[in-house]
Coordinates of C-alpha atoms and ligand atoms in Angstrom, one line a residue:
X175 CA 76.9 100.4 125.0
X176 CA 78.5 99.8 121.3
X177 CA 80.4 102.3 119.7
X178 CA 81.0 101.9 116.1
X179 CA 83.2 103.3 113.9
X180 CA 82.4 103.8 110.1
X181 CA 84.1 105.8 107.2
X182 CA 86.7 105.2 104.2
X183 CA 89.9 103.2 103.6
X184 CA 92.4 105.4 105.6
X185 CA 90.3 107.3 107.7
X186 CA 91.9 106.0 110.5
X187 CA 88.9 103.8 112.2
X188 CA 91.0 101.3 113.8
X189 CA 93.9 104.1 115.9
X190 CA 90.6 106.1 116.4
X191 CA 88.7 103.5 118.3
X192 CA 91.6 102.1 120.2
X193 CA 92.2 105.6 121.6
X194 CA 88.2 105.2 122.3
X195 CA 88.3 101.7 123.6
X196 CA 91.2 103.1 126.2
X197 CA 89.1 106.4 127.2
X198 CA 86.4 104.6 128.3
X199 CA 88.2 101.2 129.5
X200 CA 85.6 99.5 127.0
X201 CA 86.9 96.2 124.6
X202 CA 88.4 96.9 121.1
X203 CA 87.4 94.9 117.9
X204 CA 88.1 95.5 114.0
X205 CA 86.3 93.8 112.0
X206 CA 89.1 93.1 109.2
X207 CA 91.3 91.5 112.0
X208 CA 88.5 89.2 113.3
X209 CA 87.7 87.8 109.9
X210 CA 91.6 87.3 109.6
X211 CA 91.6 85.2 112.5
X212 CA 88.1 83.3 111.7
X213 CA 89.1 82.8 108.2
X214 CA 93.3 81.9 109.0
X215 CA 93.7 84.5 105.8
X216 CA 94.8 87.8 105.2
X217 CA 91.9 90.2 104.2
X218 CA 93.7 90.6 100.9
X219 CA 94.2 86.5 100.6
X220 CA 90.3 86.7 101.1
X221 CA 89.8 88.8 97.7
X222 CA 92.2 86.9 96.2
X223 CA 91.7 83.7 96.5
X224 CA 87.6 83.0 97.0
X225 CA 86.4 86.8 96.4
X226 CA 84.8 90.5 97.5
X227 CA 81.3 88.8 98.2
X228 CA 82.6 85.9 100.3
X229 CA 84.6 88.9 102.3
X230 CA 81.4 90.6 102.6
X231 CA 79.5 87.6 104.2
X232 CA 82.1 87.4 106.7
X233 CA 82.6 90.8 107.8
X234 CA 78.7 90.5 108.5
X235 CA 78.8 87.3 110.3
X236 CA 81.7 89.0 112.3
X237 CA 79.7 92.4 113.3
X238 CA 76.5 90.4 113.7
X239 CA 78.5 88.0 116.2
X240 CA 79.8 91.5 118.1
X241 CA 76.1 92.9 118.6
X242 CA 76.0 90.1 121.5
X243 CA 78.8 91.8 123.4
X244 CA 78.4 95.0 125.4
X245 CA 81.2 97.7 126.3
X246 CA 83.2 97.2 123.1
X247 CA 84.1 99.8 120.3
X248 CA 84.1 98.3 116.6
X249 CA 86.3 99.6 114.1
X250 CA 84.3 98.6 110.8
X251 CA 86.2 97.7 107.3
X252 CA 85.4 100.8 104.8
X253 CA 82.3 98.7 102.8
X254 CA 80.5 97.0 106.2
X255 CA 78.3 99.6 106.4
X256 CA 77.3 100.1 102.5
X257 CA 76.3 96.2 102.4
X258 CA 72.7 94.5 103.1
X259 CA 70.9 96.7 106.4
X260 CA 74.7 96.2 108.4
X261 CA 74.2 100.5 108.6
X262 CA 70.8 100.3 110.0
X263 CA 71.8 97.5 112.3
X264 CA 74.6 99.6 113.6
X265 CA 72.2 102.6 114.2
X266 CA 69.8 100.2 115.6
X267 CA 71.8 98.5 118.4
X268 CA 75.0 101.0 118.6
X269 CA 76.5 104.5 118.7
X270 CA 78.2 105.6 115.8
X271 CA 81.0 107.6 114.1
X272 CA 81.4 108.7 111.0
X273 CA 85.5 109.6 110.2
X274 CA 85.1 111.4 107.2
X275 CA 87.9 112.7 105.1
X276 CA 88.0 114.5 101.4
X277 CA 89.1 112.3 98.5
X278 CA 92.4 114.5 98.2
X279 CA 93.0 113.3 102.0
X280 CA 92.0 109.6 101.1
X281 CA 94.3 110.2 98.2
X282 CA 97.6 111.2 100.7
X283 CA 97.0 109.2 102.9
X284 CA 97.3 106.1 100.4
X285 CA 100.5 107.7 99.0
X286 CA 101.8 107.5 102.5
X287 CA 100.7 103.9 103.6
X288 CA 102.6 101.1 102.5
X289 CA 99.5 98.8 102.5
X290 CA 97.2 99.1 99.6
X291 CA 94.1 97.5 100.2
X292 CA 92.6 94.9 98.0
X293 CA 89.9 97.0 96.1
X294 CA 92.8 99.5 95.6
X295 CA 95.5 97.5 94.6
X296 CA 94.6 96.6 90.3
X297 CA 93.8 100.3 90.1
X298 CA 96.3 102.1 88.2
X299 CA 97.8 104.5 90.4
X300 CA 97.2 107.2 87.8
X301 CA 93.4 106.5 88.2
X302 CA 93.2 105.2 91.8
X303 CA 91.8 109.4 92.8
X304 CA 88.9 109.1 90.6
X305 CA 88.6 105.6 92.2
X306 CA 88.1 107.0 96.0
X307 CA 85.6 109.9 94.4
X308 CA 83.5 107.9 92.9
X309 CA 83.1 105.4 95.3
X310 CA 83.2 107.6 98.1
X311 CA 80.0 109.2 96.5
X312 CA 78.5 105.9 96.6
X313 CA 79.2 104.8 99.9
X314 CA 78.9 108.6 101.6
X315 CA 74.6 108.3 102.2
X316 CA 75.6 105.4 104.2
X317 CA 78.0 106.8 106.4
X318 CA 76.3 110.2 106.9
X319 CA 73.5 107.6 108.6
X320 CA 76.3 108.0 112.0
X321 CA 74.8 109.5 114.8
X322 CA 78.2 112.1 115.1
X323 CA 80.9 112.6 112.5
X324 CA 84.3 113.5 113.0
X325 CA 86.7 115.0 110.9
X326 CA 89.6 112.5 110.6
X327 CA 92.0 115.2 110.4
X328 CA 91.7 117.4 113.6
X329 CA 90.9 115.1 116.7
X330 CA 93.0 115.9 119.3
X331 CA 92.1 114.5 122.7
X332 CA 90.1 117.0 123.9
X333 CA 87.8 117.1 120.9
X334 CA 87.6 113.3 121.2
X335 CA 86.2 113.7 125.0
X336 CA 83.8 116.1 124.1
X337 CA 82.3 114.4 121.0
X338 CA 82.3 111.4 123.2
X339 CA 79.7 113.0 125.5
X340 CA 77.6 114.1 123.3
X341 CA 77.1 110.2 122.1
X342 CA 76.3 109.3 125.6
X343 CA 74.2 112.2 126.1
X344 CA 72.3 110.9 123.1
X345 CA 71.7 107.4 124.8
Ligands
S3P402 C1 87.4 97.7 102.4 C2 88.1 98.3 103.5 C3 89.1 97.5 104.2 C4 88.8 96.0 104.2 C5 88.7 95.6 102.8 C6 87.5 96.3 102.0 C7 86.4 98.5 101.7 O1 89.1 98.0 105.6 O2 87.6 95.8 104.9 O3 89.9 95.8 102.1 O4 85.5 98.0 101.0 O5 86.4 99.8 101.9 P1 89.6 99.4 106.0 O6 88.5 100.4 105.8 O7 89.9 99.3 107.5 O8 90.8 99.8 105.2

């Protein structure tokens, strides 16, 4: 069993899945961290220095790599599942979760965080809302694909259990 987790910068995929990863005693991967470690470079050194598309080759690599392993819960970076099939691989070979928040929540949330990712950063701040909308938009067909979606607001454990049941009861 693969659990993945899909959604928007800030939704919270990588605290999510470790709190997943620990329910079930399964492994814990994020994608962003493993191309990090493959690539000896920060995400945002990635964009900088060689580019988005490069990024994009390597996140796939990465989550094609993880398909082989079994028991694990992937935390995906924001765009994995809106390039090539990578969404209908995930629905192929995985369970998945879509953490979905409102552009205003996206919006706070990067107010709050003190690490503004690369596709984020040379955005104005004054324009960075209509940013998240309209790419949101975009990428929002491909996340709905999930077999569940969560609100990224409201999980509290109990929730988490129960919406974690009714993955494996969809096996
Ligand atoms: C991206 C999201 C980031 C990271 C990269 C690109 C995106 O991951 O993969 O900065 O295109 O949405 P998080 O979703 O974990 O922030």
């Amino acid at each position: 069993m693969k659990i993945v987790l899909v959604g928007y910068m800030y939704a919270g995929k990588t605290t999510v899945g470790k709190r997943i990863a620990n329910m079930l005693n399964f492994s814990f991967v994020d994608t962003d961290k493993r191309v990090e470690e493959i690539c000896l470079q920060s995400v945002e050194e990635i964009f900088d220095r060689v580019g988005e598309e490069y990024f994009r080759q390597k996140e796939r690599e990465v989550f094609l790599s993880l398909l082989k392993e079994d028991n694990i819960v992937i935390a995906t970076g924001g765009g994995l599942p809106c390039y090539k099939d990578n969404m209908n691989l995930i629905n192929l070979y995985c369970k998945s979760i879509y953490l979905e928040l409102s552009p205003a929540q996206i919006f706070s949330r990067l107010n709050k965080s003190n690490n503004i990712r690369p596709l984020l950063k040379n955005i104005k701040s004054e324009d960075r809302l209509e940013f998240i909308e309209t790419s949101l938009q975009a990428r929002e067909s491909f996340y709905r694909k999930a077999d569940i979606t969560l609100s990224a607001l409201s999980i509290n454990k109990e929730e988490l259990e129960k919406r974690i049941n009714e993955l494996f009861r969809r096996l």
